[in-house]
PDB file of C-alpha atoms in Angstrom:
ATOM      1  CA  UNK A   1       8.625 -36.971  88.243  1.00 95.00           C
ATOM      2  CA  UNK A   2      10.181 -39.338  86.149  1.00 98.00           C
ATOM      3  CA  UNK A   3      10.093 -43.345  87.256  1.00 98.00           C
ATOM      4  CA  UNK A   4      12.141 -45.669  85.104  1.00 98.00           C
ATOM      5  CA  UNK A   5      11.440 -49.750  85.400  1.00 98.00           C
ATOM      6  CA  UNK A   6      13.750 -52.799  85.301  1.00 98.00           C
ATOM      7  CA  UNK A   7      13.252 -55.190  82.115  1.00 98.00           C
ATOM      8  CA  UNK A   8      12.136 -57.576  84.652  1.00 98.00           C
ATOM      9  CA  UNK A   9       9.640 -55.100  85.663  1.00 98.00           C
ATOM     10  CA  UNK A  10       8.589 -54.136  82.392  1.00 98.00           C
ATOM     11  CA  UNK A  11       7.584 -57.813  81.675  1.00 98.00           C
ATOM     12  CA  UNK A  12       5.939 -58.193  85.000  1.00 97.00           C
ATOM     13  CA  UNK A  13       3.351 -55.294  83.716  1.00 97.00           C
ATOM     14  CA  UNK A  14       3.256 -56.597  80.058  1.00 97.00           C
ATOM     15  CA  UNK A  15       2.150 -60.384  81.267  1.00 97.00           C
ATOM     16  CA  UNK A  16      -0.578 -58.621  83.962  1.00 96.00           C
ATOM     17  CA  UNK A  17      -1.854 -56.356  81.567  1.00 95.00           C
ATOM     18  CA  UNK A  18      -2.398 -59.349  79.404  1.00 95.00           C
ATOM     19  CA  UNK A  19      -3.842 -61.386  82.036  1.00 94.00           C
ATOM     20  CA  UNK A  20      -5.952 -58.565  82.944  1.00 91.00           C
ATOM     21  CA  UNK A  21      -7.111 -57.743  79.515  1.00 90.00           C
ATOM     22  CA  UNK A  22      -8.152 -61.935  78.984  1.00 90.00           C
ATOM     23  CA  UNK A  23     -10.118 -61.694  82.276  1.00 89.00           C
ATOM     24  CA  UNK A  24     -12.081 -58.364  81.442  1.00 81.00           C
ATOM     25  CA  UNK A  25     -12.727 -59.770  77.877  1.00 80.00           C
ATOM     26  CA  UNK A  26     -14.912 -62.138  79.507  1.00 76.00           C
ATOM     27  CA  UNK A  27     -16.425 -60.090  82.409  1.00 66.00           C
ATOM     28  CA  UNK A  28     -16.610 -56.317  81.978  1.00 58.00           C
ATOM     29  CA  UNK A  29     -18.226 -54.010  79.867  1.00 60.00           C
ATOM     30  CA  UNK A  30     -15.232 -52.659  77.352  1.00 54.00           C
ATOM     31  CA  UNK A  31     -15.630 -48.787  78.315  1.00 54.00           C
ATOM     32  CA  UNK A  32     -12.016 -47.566  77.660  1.00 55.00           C
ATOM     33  CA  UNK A  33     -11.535 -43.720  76.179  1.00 55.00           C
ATOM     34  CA  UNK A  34      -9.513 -43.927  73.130  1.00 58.00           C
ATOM     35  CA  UNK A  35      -8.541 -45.872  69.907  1.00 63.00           C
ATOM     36  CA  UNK A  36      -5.553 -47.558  71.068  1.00 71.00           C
ATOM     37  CA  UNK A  37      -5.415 -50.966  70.753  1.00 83.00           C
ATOM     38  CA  UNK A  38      -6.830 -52.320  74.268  1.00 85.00           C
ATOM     39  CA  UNK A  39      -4.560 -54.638  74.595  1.00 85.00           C
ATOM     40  CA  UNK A  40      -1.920 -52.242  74.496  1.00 92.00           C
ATOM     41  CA  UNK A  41      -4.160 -49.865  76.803  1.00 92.00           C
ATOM     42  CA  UNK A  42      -4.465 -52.376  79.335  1.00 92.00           C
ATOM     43  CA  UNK A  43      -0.586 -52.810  80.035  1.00 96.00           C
ATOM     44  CA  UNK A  44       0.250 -49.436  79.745  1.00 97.00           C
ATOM     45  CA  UNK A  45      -1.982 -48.921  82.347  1.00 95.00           C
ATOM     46  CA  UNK A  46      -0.163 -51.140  84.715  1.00 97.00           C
ATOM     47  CA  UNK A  47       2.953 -49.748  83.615  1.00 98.00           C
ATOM     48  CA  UNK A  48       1.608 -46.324  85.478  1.00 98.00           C
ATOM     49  CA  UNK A  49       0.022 -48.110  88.222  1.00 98.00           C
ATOM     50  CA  UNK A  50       3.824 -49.496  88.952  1.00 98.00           C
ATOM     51  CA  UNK A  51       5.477 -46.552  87.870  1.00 98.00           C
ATOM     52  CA  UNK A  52       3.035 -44.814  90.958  1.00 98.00           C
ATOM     53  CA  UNK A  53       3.155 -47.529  93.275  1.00 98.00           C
ATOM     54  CA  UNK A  54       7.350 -47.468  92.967  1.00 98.00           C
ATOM     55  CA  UNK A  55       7.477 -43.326  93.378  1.00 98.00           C
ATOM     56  CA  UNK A  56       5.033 -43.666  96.393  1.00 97.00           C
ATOM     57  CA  UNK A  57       6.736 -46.284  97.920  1.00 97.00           C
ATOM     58  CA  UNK A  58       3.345 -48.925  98.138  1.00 98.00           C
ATOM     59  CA  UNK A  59       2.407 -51.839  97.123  1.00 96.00           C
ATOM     60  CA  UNK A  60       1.177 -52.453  93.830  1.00 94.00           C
ATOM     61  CA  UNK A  61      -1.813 -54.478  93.161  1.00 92.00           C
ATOM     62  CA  UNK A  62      -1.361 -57.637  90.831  1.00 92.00           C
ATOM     63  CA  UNK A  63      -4.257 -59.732  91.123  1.00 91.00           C
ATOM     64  CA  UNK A  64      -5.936 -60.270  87.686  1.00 89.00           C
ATOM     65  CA  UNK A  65      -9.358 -60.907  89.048  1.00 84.00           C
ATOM     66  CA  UNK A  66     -12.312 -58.665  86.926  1.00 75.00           C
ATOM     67  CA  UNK A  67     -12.072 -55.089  87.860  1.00 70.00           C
ATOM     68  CA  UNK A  68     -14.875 -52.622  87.800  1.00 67.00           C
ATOM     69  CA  UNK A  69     -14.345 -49.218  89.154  1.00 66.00           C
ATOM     70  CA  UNK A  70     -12.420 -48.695  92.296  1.00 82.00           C
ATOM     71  CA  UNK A  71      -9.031 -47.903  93.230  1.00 94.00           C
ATOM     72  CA  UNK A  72      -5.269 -49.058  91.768  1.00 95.00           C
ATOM     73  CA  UNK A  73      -3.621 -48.306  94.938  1.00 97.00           C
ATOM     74  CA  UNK A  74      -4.024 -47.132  97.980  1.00 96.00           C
ATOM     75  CA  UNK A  75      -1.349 -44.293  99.946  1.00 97.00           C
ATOM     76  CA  UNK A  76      -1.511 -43.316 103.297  1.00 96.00           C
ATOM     77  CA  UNK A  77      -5.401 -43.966 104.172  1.00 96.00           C
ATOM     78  CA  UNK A  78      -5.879 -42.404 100.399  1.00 97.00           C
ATOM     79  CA  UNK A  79      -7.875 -44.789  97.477  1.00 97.00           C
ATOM     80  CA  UNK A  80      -5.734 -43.534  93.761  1.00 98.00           C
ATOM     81  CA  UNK A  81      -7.292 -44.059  90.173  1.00 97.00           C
ATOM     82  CA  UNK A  82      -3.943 -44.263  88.493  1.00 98.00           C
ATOM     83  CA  UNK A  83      -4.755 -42.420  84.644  1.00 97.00           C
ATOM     84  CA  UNK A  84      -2.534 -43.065  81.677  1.00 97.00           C
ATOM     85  CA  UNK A  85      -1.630 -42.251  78.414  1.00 96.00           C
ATOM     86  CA  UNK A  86       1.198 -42.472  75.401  1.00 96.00           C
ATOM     87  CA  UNK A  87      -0.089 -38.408  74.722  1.00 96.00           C
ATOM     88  CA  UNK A  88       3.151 -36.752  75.621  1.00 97.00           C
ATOM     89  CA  UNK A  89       0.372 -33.303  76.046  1.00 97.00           C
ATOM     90  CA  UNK A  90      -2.247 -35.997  77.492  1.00 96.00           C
ATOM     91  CA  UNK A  91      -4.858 -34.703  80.322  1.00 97.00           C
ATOM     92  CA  UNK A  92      -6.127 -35.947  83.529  1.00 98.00           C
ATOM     93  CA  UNK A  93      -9.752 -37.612  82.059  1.00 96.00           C
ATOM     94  CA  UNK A  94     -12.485 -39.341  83.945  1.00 95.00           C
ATOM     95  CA  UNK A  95     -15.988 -40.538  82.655  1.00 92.00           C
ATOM     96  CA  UNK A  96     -18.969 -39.194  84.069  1.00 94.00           C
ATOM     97  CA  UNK A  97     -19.336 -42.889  85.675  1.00 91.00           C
ATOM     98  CA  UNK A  98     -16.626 -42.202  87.887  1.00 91.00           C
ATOM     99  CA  UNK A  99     -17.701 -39.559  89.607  1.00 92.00           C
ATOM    100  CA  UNK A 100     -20.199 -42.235  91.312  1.00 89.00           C
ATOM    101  CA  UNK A 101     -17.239 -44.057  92.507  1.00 87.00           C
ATOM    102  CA  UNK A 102     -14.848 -41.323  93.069  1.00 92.00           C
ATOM    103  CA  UNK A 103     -11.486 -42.086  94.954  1.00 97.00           C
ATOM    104  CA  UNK A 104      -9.549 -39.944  97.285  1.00 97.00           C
ATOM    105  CA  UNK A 105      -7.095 -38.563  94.322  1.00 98.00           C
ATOM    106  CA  UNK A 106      -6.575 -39.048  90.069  1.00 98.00           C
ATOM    107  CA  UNK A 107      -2.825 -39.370  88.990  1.00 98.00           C
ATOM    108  CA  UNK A 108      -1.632 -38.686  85.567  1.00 98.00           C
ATOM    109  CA  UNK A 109       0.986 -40.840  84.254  1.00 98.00           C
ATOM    110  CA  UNK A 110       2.517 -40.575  80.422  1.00 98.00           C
ATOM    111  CA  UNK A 111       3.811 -44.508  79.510  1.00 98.00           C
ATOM    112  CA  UNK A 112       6.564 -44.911  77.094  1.00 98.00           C
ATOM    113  CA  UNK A 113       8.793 -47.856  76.688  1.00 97.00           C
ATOM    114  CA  UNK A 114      10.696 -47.626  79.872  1.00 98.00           C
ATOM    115  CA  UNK A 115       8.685 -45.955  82.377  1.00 98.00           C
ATOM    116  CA  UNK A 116       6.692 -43.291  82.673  1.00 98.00           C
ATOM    117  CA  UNK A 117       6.501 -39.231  83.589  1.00 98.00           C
ATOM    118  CA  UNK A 118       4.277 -39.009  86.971  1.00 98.00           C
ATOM    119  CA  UNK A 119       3.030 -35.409  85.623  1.00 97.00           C
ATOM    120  CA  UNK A 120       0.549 -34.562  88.636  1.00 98.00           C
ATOM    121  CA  UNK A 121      -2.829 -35.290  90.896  1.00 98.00           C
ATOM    122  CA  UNK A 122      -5.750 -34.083  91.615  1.00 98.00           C
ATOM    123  CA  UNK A 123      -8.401 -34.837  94.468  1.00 98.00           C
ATOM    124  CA  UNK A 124     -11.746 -36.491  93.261  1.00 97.00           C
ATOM    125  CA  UNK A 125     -14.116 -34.046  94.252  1.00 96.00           C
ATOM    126  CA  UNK A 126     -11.666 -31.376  92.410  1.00 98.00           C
ATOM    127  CA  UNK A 127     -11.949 -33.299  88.886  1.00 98.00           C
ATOM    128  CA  UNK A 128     -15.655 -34.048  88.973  1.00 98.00           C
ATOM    129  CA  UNK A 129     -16.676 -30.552  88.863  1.00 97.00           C
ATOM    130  CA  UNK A 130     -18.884 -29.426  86.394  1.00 97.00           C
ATOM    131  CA  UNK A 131     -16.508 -27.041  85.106  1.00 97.00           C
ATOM    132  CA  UNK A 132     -14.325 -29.590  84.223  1.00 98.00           C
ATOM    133  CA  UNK A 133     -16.207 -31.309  81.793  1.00 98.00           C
ATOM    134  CA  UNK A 134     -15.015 -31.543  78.380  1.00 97.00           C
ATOM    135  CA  UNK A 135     -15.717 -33.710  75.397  1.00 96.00           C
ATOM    136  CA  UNK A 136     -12.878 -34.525  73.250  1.00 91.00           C
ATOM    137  CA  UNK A 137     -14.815 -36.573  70.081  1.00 90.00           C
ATOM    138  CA  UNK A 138     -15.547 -39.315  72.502  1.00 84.00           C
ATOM    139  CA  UNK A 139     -18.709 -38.415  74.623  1.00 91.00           C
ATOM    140  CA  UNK A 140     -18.928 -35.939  77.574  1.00 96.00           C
ATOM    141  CA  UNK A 141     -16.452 -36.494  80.376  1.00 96.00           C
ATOM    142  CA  UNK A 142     -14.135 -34.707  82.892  1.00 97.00           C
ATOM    143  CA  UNK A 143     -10.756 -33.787  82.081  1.00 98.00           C
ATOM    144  CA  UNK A 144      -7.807 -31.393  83.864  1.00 98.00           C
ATOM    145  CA  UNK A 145      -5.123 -30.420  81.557  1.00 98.00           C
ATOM    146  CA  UNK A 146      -1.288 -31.011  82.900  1.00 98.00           C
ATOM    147  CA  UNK A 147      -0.584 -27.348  83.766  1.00 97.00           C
ATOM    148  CA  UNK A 148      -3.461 -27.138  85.978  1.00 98.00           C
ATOM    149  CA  UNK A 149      -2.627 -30.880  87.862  1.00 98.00           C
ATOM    150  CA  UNK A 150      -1.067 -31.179  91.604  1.00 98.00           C
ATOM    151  CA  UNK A 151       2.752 -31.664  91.359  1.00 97.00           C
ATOM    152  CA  UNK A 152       4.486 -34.581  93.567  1.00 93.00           C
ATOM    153  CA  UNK A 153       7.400 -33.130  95.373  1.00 81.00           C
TER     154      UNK A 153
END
C-alpha cells in the first residue's frame, strides 16, 4: 500500500528525525543495522512511522525524548515496531535484542522521497523464530523477506 506525504509533512519528519537523532546522540547506545548515514536513518524512519500511522488512521508519536526499545505506535490494543528501509527488495529485520521486547506486530515500510510503500506485517512471536534468523554481513539477526510478509488490505 502506497502512502504519499504533504511537503509540510515531509518536513515535520525531517526536523523530528533530527531532533531525535541529537537526543539519542547523547543517550542511547548507537545500535542501528546498516551503513546509511544515521542521520538519514533516523528520519527515514519517521517518515514510515507517519507513512503507518496515516494508512492506519492513529496517531503518530512525536515526542523526541530518548527512545530505547518499545513501540512507534500503537493500533487497536496492538504495540507496532514500524521497520524501514531505502532497499526497494528490503526485508522485515529485527536484532536478536528485540525479541526481549517484542511488540504485538513488525511493519515493513520502503522510504523514498515522498512517502513510502507499506509492503506488509508480521506478528512478533512469528519473526522471532529461530528459523528466521539470518545474518546479512552485519551479525546474527531475524529477518522475513517481502513475499513471505502479512499484506494490509
Amino acid at each position: 500500500m502506497r502512502v504519499n506525504l504533504t511537503d509540510e509533512e515531509l518536513f515535520i519528519c525531517r526536523t523530528l528525525g533530527v531532533m531525535r537523532r541529537s537526543v539519542a546522540m547523547k543517550n542511547v547506545k548507537d545500535q542501528q543495522v546498516g551503513r546509511d548515514c544515521v542521520w538519514s536513518i533516523d528520519i527515514d524512519g519517521v517518515v514510515a512511522e507517519y507513512c503507518v500511522a496515516k494508512m492506519l488512521n492513529v496517531c503518530v508519536d512525536l515526542s523526541v525524548s530518548p527512545r530505547k526499545g518499545g513501540h512507534d505506535l500503537i493500533a487497536k490494543g496492538k504495540t507496532i515496531d514500524v521497520k524501514s528501509t531505502r532497499h526497494k527488495n528490503g526485508r522485515l529485520l529485527a536484532t536478536l535484542k528485540k525479541k526481549d521486547e517484542s511488540c504485538d506486530v513488525y511493519v515493513l515500510a520502503i522510504v523514498d522521497d515522498e512517502g513510502a510503500d507499506i509492503v506488509g506485517w508480521e506478528y512478533g512471536n512469528v519473526l522471532f523464530n529461530d528459523g528466521n534468523k539470518i545474518d546479512l554481513g552485519h551479525g546474527i539477526g531475524y529477518g522475513i523477506q517481502q513475499d513471505k510478509l502479512r499484506k494490509f488490505r
